[in-house]
Short mmCIF file of N, CA and C in Angstrom, two decimals:
data_model
loop_
_atom_site.label_atom_id
_atom_site.label_comp_id
_atom_site.label_asym_id
_atom_site.label_seq_id
_atom_site.Cartn_x
_atom_site.Cartn_y
_atom_site.Cartn_z
N MET A 1 4.45 116.38 -217.16
CA MET A 1 3.16 116.30 -217.84
C MET A 1 3.29 117.02 -219.19
N ASN A 2 3.11 116.30 -220.31
CA ASN A 2 3.12 116.91 -221.64
C ASN A 2 1.69 117.10 -222.10
N ASP A 3 1.35 118.32 -222.42
CA ASP A 3 -0.01 118.66 -222.80
C ASP A 3 0.02 119.43 -224.10
N GLU A 4 -1.13 119.49 -224.79
CA GLU A 4 -1.12 120.09 -226.12
C GLU A 4 -2.51 120.56 -226.53
N CYS A 5 -2.52 121.39 -227.58
CA CYS A 5 -3.77 121.85 -228.17
C CYS A 5 -4.39 120.73 -229.00
N LEU A 6 -5.54 120.98 -229.59
CA LEU A 6 -6.26 119.97 -230.35
C LEU A 6 -5.44 119.38 -231.50
N CYS A 7 -4.73 120.21 -232.24
CA CYS A 7 -3.97 119.72 -233.39
C CYS A 7 -2.56 119.25 -233.01
N GLY A 8 -2.12 119.55 -231.81
CA GLY A 8 -0.80 119.12 -231.35
C GLY A 8 0.34 120.04 -231.72
N GLU A 9 0.05 121.15 -232.39
CA GLU A 9 1.11 122.09 -232.78
C GLU A 9 1.72 122.79 -231.56
N ILE A 10 0.88 123.11 -230.57
CA ILE A 10 1.34 123.82 -229.38
C ILE A 10 1.42 122.83 -228.23
N LYS A 11 2.62 122.68 -227.68
CA LYS A 11 2.84 121.72 -226.60
C LYS A 11 3.51 122.43 -225.43
N PHE A 12 3.19 121.96 -224.23
CA PHE A 12 3.78 122.53 -223.02
C PHE A 12 3.81 121.46 -221.94
N GLU A 13 4.53 121.75 -220.87
CA GLU A 13 4.54 120.85 -219.73
C GLU A 13 4.45 121.65 -218.44
N ILE A 14 3.91 120.99 -217.44
CA ILE A 14 3.77 121.58 -216.12
C ILE A 14 4.45 120.64 -215.14
N GLU A 15 5.36 121.18 -214.34
CA GLU A 15 6.05 120.37 -213.34
C GLU A 15 5.28 120.42 -212.03
N GLY A 16 5.21 119.27 -211.37
CA GLY A 16 4.58 119.22 -210.06
C GLY A 16 3.08 118.97 -210.14
N GLU A 17 2.47 118.96 -208.97
CA GLU A 17 1.03 118.73 -208.87
C GLU A 17 0.25 119.95 -209.34
N LEU A 18 -0.84 119.71 -209.99
CA LEU A 18 -1.72 120.80 -210.42
C LEU A 18 -2.59 121.25 -209.26
N PRO A 19 -2.86 122.55 -209.17
CA PRO A 19 -3.84 123.00 -208.18
C PRO A 19 -5.25 122.61 -208.61
N SER A 20 -6.22 122.93 -207.79
CA SER A 20 -7.61 122.68 -208.12
C SER A 20 -8.01 123.49 -209.36
N PHE A 21 -9.13 123.10 -209.97
CA PHE A 21 -9.67 123.81 -211.13
C PHE A 21 -10.81 124.72 -210.70
N TYR A 22 -11.09 125.71 -211.53
CA TYR A 22 -12.29 126.53 -211.35
C TYR A 22 -13.09 126.47 -212.65
N GLN A 23 -14.37 126.73 -212.54
CA GLN A 23 -15.21 126.91 -213.72
C GLN A 23 -15.78 128.31 -213.67
N CYS A 24 -15.59 129.05 -214.75
CA CYS A 24 -16.14 130.39 -214.87
C CYS A 24 -17.34 130.34 -215.80
N HIS A 25 -18.46 130.88 -215.33
CA HIS A 25 -19.73 130.82 -216.07
C HIS A 25 -20.10 132.18 -216.68
N CYS A 26 -19.16 133.13 -216.70
CA CYS A 26 -19.48 134.46 -217.23
C CYS A 26 -19.71 134.40 -218.74
N SER A 27 -20.33 135.42 -219.28
CA SER A 27 -20.67 135.43 -220.71
C SER A 27 -19.42 135.44 -221.59
N LEU A 28 -18.34 136.06 -221.14
CA LEU A 28 -17.11 136.07 -221.95
C LEU A 28 -16.53 134.66 -222.07
N CYS A 29 -16.48 133.94 -220.96
CA CYS A 29 -15.95 132.57 -221.00
C CYS A 29 -16.85 131.65 -221.80
N ARG A 30 -18.17 131.85 -221.71
CA ARG A 30 -19.08 131.04 -222.52
C ARG A 30 -18.83 131.28 -224.00
N LYS A 31 -18.67 132.53 -224.38
CA LYS A 31 -18.44 132.83 -225.80
C LYS A 31 -17.09 132.31 -226.27
N ALA A 32 -16.08 132.41 -225.43
CA ALA A 32 -14.74 131.95 -225.81
C ALA A 32 -14.69 130.44 -226.00
N THR A 33 -15.46 129.70 -225.20
CA THR A 33 -15.41 128.24 -225.27
C THR A 33 -16.55 127.63 -226.07
N GLY A 34 -17.63 128.38 -226.25
CA GLY A 34 -18.80 127.81 -226.91
C GLY A 34 -19.53 126.81 -226.03
N SER A 35 -19.30 126.90 -224.73
CA SER A 35 -19.93 125.97 -223.79
C SER A 35 -20.45 126.73 -222.57
N ALA A 36 -20.97 126.02 -221.60
CA ALA A 36 -21.58 126.64 -220.42
C ALA A 36 -20.58 127.30 -219.50
N SER A 37 -19.32 126.87 -219.57
CA SER A 37 -18.31 127.44 -218.69
C SER A 37 -16.92 127.15 -219.23
N ASN A 38 -15.95 127.76 -218.60
CA ASN A 38 -14.55 127.59 -218.92
C ASN A 38 -13.90 126.94 -217.69
N THR A 39 -13.26 125.81 -217.85
CA THR A 39 -12.59 125.14 -216.74
C THR A 39 -11.09 125.36 -216.90
N ALA A 40 -10.45 125.86 -215.84
CA ALA A 40 -9.03 126.19 -215.91
C ALA A 40 -8.41 126.21 -214.52
N THR A 41 -7.12 126.47 -214.50
CA THR A 41 -6.38 126.66 -213.26
C THR A 41 -5.24 127.63 -213.50
N PHE A 42 -4.54 127.97 -212.46
CA PHE A 42 -3.34 128.80 -212.54
C PHE A 42 -2.17 127.97 -212.02
N VAL A 43 -1.03 128.06 -212.71
CA VAL A 43 0.20 127.45 -212.21
C VAL A 43 1.27 128.53 -212.15
N LYS A 44 2.26 128.32 -211.30
CA LYS A 44 3.36 129.27 -211.19
C LYS A 44 4.18 129.26 -212.47
N THR A 45 4.63 130.43 -212.88
CA THR A 45 5.40 130.57 -214.11
C THR A 45 6.61 129.64 -214.13
N ASP A 46 7.28 129.48 -213.00
CA ASP A 46 8.47 128.63 -212.99
C ASP A 46 8.15 127.13 -213.04
N SER A 47 6.87 126.76 -212.97
CA SER A 47 6.44 125.35 -213.12
C SER A 47 5.98 125.06 -214.54
N PHE A 48 5.91 126.08 -215.38
CA PHE A 48 5.36 125.97 -216.73
C PHE A 48 6.47 126.11 -217.76
N ARG A 49 6.44 125.27 -218.81
CA ARG A 49 7.44 125.37 -219.87
C ARG A 49 6.80 125.04 -221.22
N TRP A 50 7.03 125.93 -222.19
CA TRP A 50 6.61 125.66 -223.57
C TRP A 50 7.54 124.62 -224.16
N LEU A 51 7.00 123.67 -224.91
CA LEU A 51 7.81 122.66 -225.60
C LEU A 51 7.88 122.95 -227.09
N SER A 52 6.79 123.44 -227.67
CA SER A 52 6.78 123.76 -229.10
C SER A 52 5.55 124.59 -229.45
N GLY A 53 5.64 125.25 -230.59
CA GLY A 53 4.48 125.90 -231.17
C GLY A 53 4.18 127.32 -230.74
N GLN A 54 5.04 127.97 -229.97
CA GLN A 54 4.73 129.33 -229.53
C GLN A 54 4.48 130.28 -230.70
N SER A 55 5.10 130.04 -231.84
CA SER A 55 4.89 130.91 -233.01
C SER A 55 3.49 130.75 -233.59
N LYS A 56 2.78 129.69 -233.20
CA LYS A 56 1.41 129.44 -233.68
C LYS A 56 0.35 130.09 -232.78
N ILE A 57 0.77 130.78 -231.72
CA ILE A 57 -0.18 131.37 -230.78
C ILE A 57 -0.62 132.75 -231.27
N SER A 58 -1.93 132.95 -231.33
CA SER A 58 -2.52 134.26 -231.63
C SER A 58 -3.23 134.74 -230.37
N THR A 59 -3.43 136.04 -230.28
CA THR A 59 -4.04 136.62 -229.08
C THR A 59 -5.20 137.52 -229.46
N PHE A 60 -6.27 137.42 -228.69
CA PHE A 60 -7.39 138.36 -228.76
C PHE A 60 -7.52 138.99 -227.38
N GLN A 61 -7.59 140.31 -227.35
CA GLN A 61 -7.74 140.99 -226.06
C GLN A 61 -8.76 142.12 -226.20
N LYS A 62 -9.69 142.14 -225.24
CA LYS A 62 -10.68 143.21 -225.19
C LYS A 62 -10.06 144.42 -224.49
N PRO A 63 -10.59 145.63 -224.72
CA PRO A 63 -10.06 146.82 -224.04
C PRO A 63 -10.12 146.71 -222.51
N THR A 64 -11.01 145.87 -222.00
CA THR A 64 -11.13 145.68 -220.55
C THR A 64 -9.98 144.86 -219.97
N GLY A 65 -9.19 144.21 -220.83
CA GLY A 65 -8.10 143.36 -220.38
C GLY A 65 -8.36 141.88 -220.53
N TYR A 66 -9.63 141.49 -220.75
CA TYR A 66 -9.95 140.07 -220.96
C TYR A 66 -9.16 139.58 -222.16
N ARG A 67 -8.45 138.47 -221.97
CA ARG A 67 -7.53 137.99 -223.01
C ARG A 67 -7.71 136.51 -223.27
N ASN A 68 -7.61 136.13 -224.53
CA ASN A 68 -7.57 134.73 -224.94
C ASN A 68 -6.40 134.54 -225.88
N ASP A 69 -5.56 133.57 -225.56
CA ASP A 69 -4.54 133.12 -226.49
C ASP A 69 -5.05 131.82 -227.07
N PHE A 70 -4.82 131.61 -228.36
CA PHE A 70 -5.35 130.42 -229.01
C PHE A 70 -4.42 129.97 -230.12
N CYS A 71 -4.53 128.69 -230.47
CA CYS A 71 -3.74 128.12 -231.55
C CYS A 71 -4.28 128.64 -232.88
N SER A 72 -3.41 129.19 -233.70
CA SER A 72 -3.84 129.73 -234.99
C SER A 72 -4.17 128.63 -236.00
N VAL A 73 -3.84 127.39 -235.69
CA VAL A 73 -4.15 126.27 -236.59
C VAL A 73 -5.52 125.67 -236.25
N CYS A 74 -5.73 125.30 -234.97
CA CYS A 74 -6.97 124.58 -234.60
C CYS A 74 -7.94 125.42 -233.78
N GLY A 75 -7.52 126.57 -233.27
CA GLY A 75 -8.41 127.45 -232.51
C GLY A 75 -8.51 127.15 -231.02
N SER A 76 -7.84 126.09 -230.54
CA SER A 76 -7.89 125.77 -229.11
C SER A 76 -7.36 126.92 -228.27
N LEU A 77 -8.06 127.22 -227.17
CA LEU A 77 -7.50 128.15 -226.20
C LEU A 77 -6.25 127.52 -225.63
N VAL A 78 -5.20 128.33 -225.43
CA VAL A 78 -3.94 127.82 -224.90
C VAL A 78 -3.51 128.68 -223.71
N PRO A 79 -2.57 128.17 -222.92
CA PRO A 79 -2.15 128.93 -221.73
C PRO A 79 -1.66 130.33 -222.08
N ASN A 80 -1.79 131.22 -221.10
CA ASN A 80 -1.21 132.55 -221.24
C ASN A 80 -0.80 133.10 -219.89
N GLN A 81 0.20 133.99 -219.96
CA GLN A 81 0.69 134.65 -218.75
C GLN A 81 -0.44 135.50 -218.18
N LEU A 82 -0.73 135.34 -216.91
CA LEU A 82 -1.82 136.04 -216.26
C LEU A 82 -1.32 137.39 -215.75
N ARG A 83 -1.45 138.38 -216.61
CA ARG A 83 -1.01 139.74 -216.31
C ARG A 83 0.38 139.74 -215.70
N ASP A 84 0.61 140.47 -214.63
CA ASP A 84 1.93 140.55 -213.99
C ASP A 84 1.95 139.80 -212.67
N THR A 85 1.37 138.60 -212.65
CA THR A 85 1.18 137.88 -211.40
C THR A 85 2.20 136.80 -211.12
N GLY A 86 2.99 136.38 -212.11
CA GLY A 86 3.86 135.23 -211.92
C GLY A 86 3.10 133.92 -212.06
N LEU A 87 1.88 134.01 -212.63
CA LEU A 87 1.04 132.83 -212.85
C LEU A 87 0.71 132.68 -214.32
N VAL A 88 0.49 131.43 -214.72
CA VAL A 88 0.06 131.11 -216.08
C VAL A 88 -1.33 130.50 -215.99
N TRP A 89 -2.25 131.03 -216.79
CA TRP A 89 -3.60 130.50 -216.89
C TRP A 89 -3.55 129.27 -217.80
N VAL A 90 -4.11 128.14 -217.35
CA VAL A 90 -4.05 126.90 -218.12
C VAL A 90 -5.46 126.32 -218.27
N PRO A 91 -5.96 126.20 -219.51
CA PRO A 91 -7.26 125.57 -219.73
C PRO A 91 -7.17 124.07 -219.45
N ALA A 92 -8.06 123.57 -218.61
CA ALA A 92 -8.01 122.18 -218.18
C ALA A 92 -8.21 121.19 -219.33
N GLY A 93 -8.93 121.58 -220.36
CA GLY A 93 -9.19 120.68 -221.48
C GLY A 93 -7.96 120.28 -222.27
N LEU A 94 -6.84 120.97 -222.09
CA LEU A 94 -5.61 120.65 -222.81
C LEU A 94 -4.76 119.61 -222.09
N LEU A 95 -5.12 119.29 -220.88
CA LEU A 95 -4.30 118.39 -220.07
C LEU A 95 -4.51 116.94 -220.49
N ASN A 96 -3.44 116.27 -220.86
CA ASN A 96 -3.51 114.89 -221.34
C ASN A 96 -3.42 113.86 -220.23
N ASP A 97 -2.66 114.14 -219.20
CA ASP A 97 -2.40 113.15 -218.17
C ASP A 97 -3.45 113.17 -217.07
N GLU A 98 -3.55 112.07 -216.37
CA GLU A 98 -4.44 111.97 -215.21
C GLU A 98 -3.99 112.95 -214.14
N THR A 99 -4.94 113.50 -213.43
CA THR A 99 -4.63 114.40 -212.33
C THR A 99 -5.62 114.16 -211.20
N ALA A 100 -5.16 114.41 -210.01
CA ALA A 100 -6.05 114.30 -208.85
C ALA A 100 -6.85 115.59 -208.66
N SER A 101 -6.51 116.62 -209.41
CA SER A 101 -7.19 117.91 -209.29
C SER A 101 -8.65 117.79 -209.70
N GLN A 102 -9.49 118.55 -209.01
CA GLN A 102 -10.91 118.57 -209.32
C GLN A 102 -11.41 120.01 -209.30
N ILE A 103 -12.58 120.22 -209.85
CA ILE A 103 -13.20 121.54 -209.81
C ILE A 103 -13.58 121.84 -208.37
N SER A 104 -13.10 122.96 -207.86
CA SER A 104 -13.43 123.32 -206.48
C SER A 104 -14.06 124.70 -206.37
N ILE A 105 -14.10 125.43 -207.48
CA ILE A 105 -14.65 126.79 -207.45
C ILE A 105 -15.50 127.01 -208.70
N HIS A 106 -16.68 127.61 -208.53
CA HIS A 106 -17.52 128.07 -209.63
C HIS A 106 -17.60 129.58 -209.53
N LEU A 107 -17.27 130.27 -210.62
CA LEU A 107 -17.29 131.73 -210.66
C LEU A 107 -18.45 132.25 -211.49
N HIS A 108 -18.95 133.40 -211.14
CA HIS A 108 -19.96 134.14 -211.90
C HIS A 108 -21.21 133.32 -212.20
N LEU A 109 -21.68 132.61 -211.19
CA LEU A 109 -22.89 131.80 -211.37
C LEU A 109 -24.12 132.65 -211.66
N SER A 110 -24.12 133.90 -211.22
CA SER A 110 -25.27 134.76 -211.47
C SER A 110 -25.42 135.10 -212.95
N SER A 111 -24.36 134.92 -213.73
CA SER A 111 -24.48 135.17 -215.17
C SER A 111 -24.43 133.88 -215.98
N SER A 112 -24.70 132.75 -215.32
CA SER A 112 -24.76 131.47 -216.04
C SER A 112 -25.84 131.52 -217.12
N ALA A 113 -25.62 130.76 -218.17
CA ALA A 113 -26.61 130.65 -219.24
C ALA A 113 -27.88 130.01 -218.68
N SER A 114 -29.03 130.49 -219.12
CA SER A 114 -30.31 129.98 -218.62
C SER A 114 -30.48 128.48 -218.92
N TRP A 115 -29.84 127.99 -219.95
CA TRP A 115 -29.97 126.59 -220.34
C TRP A 115 -28.98 125.68 -219.63
N ALA A 116 -28.06 126.27 -218.87
CA ALA A 116 -27.01 125.49 -218.21
C ALA A 116 -27.41 125.18 -216.78
N SER A 117 -27.88 123.98 -216.56
CA SER A 117 -28.24 123.58 -215.20
C SER A 117 -27.95 122.10 -215.03
N GLU A 118 -27.75 121.71 -213.81
CA GLU A 118 -27.54 120.29 -213.52
C GLU A 118 -28.85 119.57 -213.80
N SER A 119 -28.75 118.43 -214.43
CA SER A 119 -29.96 117.68 -214.76
C SER A 119 -29.68 116.19 -214.70
N ASP A 120 -30.18 115.55 -213.67
CA ASP A 120 -29.98 114.11 -213.54
C ASP A 120 -30.81 113.33 -214.54
N GLY A 121 -31.81 113.97 -215.14
CA GLY A 121 -32.67 113.29 -216.09
C GLY A 121 -32.13 113.27 -217.51
N CYS A 122 -30.91 113.69 -217.71
CA CYS A 122 -30.34 113.73 -219.05
C CYS A 122 -30.04 112.33 -219.58
N VAL A 123 -30.14 112.18 -220.89
CA VAL A 123 -29.71 110.97 -221.57
C VAL A 123 -28.19 110.92 -221.47
N ARG A 124 -27.63 109.76 -221.24
CA ARG A 124 -26.18 109.59 -221.13
C ARG A 124 -25.73 108.66 -222.26
N LEU A 125 -24.80 109.15 -223.08
CA LEU A 125 -24.27 108.37 -224.21
C LEU A 125 -22.76 108.26 -224.06
N ASP A 126 -22.21 107.08 -224.33
CA ASP A 126 -20.78 106.86 -224.21
C ASP A 126 -20.04 107.01 -225.53
N GLY A 127 -20.71 107.05 -226.64
CA GLY A 127 -20.04 107.15 -227.93
C GLY A 127 -20.10 105.83 -228.66
N GLY A 128 -19.33 105.71 -229.70
CA GLY A 128 -19.33 104.49 -230.51
C GLY A 128 -19.75 104.82 -231.92
N SER A 129 -19.89 103.80 -232.73
CA SER A 129 -20.16 104.00 -234.15
C SER A 129 -21.51 104.65 -234.42
N ASP A 130 -22.48 104.47 -233.53
CA ASP A 130 -23.80 105.05 -233.74
C ASP A 130 -24.04 106.29 -232.86
N SER A 131 -22.99 106.87 -232.31
CA SER A 131 -23.16 107.94 -231.33
C SER A 131 -23.79 109.20 -231.94
N LEU A 132 -23.46 109.57 -233.16
CA LEU A 132 -24.04 110.77 -233.77
C LEU A 132 -25.54 110.57 -233.97
N GLU A 133 -25.93 109.40 -234.47
CA GLU A 133 -27.35 109.11 -234.68
C GLU A 133 -28.09 109.10 -233.33
N SER A 134 -27.50 108.46 -232.33
CA SER A 134 -28.12 108.41 -231.00
C SER A 134 -28.24 109.80 -230.40
N LEU A 135 -27.21 110.61 -230.55
CA LEU A 135 -27.24 111.98 -230.04
C LEU A 135 -28.34 112.77 -230.71
N ASN A 136 -28.43 112.69 -232.04
CA ASN A 136 -29.46 113.44 -232.76
C ASN A 136 -30.86 113.00 -232.34
N GLN A 137 -31.08 111.69 -232.16
CA GLN A 137 -32.38 111.21 -231.72
C GLN A 137 -32.71 111.73 -230.33
N ALA A 138 -31.74 111.72 -229.44
CA ALA A 138 -31.98 112.21 -228.07
C ALA A 138 -32.28 113.71 -228.07
N LEU A 139 -31.65 114.47 -228.95
CA LEU A 139 -31.89 115.92 -229.02
C LEU A 139 -33.29 116.25 -229.52
N GLN A 140 -33.87 115.34 -230.28
CA GLN A 140 -35.21 115.59 -230.84
C GLN A 140 -36.33 115.33 -229.85
N ARG A 141 -36.00 114.69 -228.73
CA ARG A 141 -37.03 114.42 -227.70
C ARG A 141 -37.40 115.70 -227.00
N PRO A 142 -38.66 115.83 -226.59
CA PRO A 142 -39.08 117.05 -225.90
C PRO A 142 -38.33 117.22 -224.58
N SER A 143 -38.02 118.47 -224.23
CA SER A 143 -37.37 118.76 -222.94
C SER A 143 -38.36 118.55 -221.81
N ARG A 144 -37.83 118.24 -220.67
CA ARG A 144 -38.70 118.02 -219.51
C ARG A 144 -38.98 119.30 -218.79
#
């Protein structure tokens, strides 16, 4: 499996089947991703291999140990060694190939953003040439 960051500068591969994914809803993960949660998994270090771009990786770490590695070109979060565990943290959004893995764990739901909830009444858009206009129009409608 060849996977990469948004700009393609950082590339890696994972051998074998991927484990299940988790979504973390804590405030740190929300801030790091700019979204409601962070979806990721852990793979064994011996199943993970960098292909290119390691020199483009920058790191931010809080005194508490919370760490983000990211591409210095495009800002995508990229895999990092998970402390001294023999595991590599892998953000699911970087995976290019199909996988049978699914989200099986939600973490820190008690600190989920107040605006992040399942909503079957949402407008669903597939994209296309008018997708930005359609999105903006849908956002202007009153919330239910």
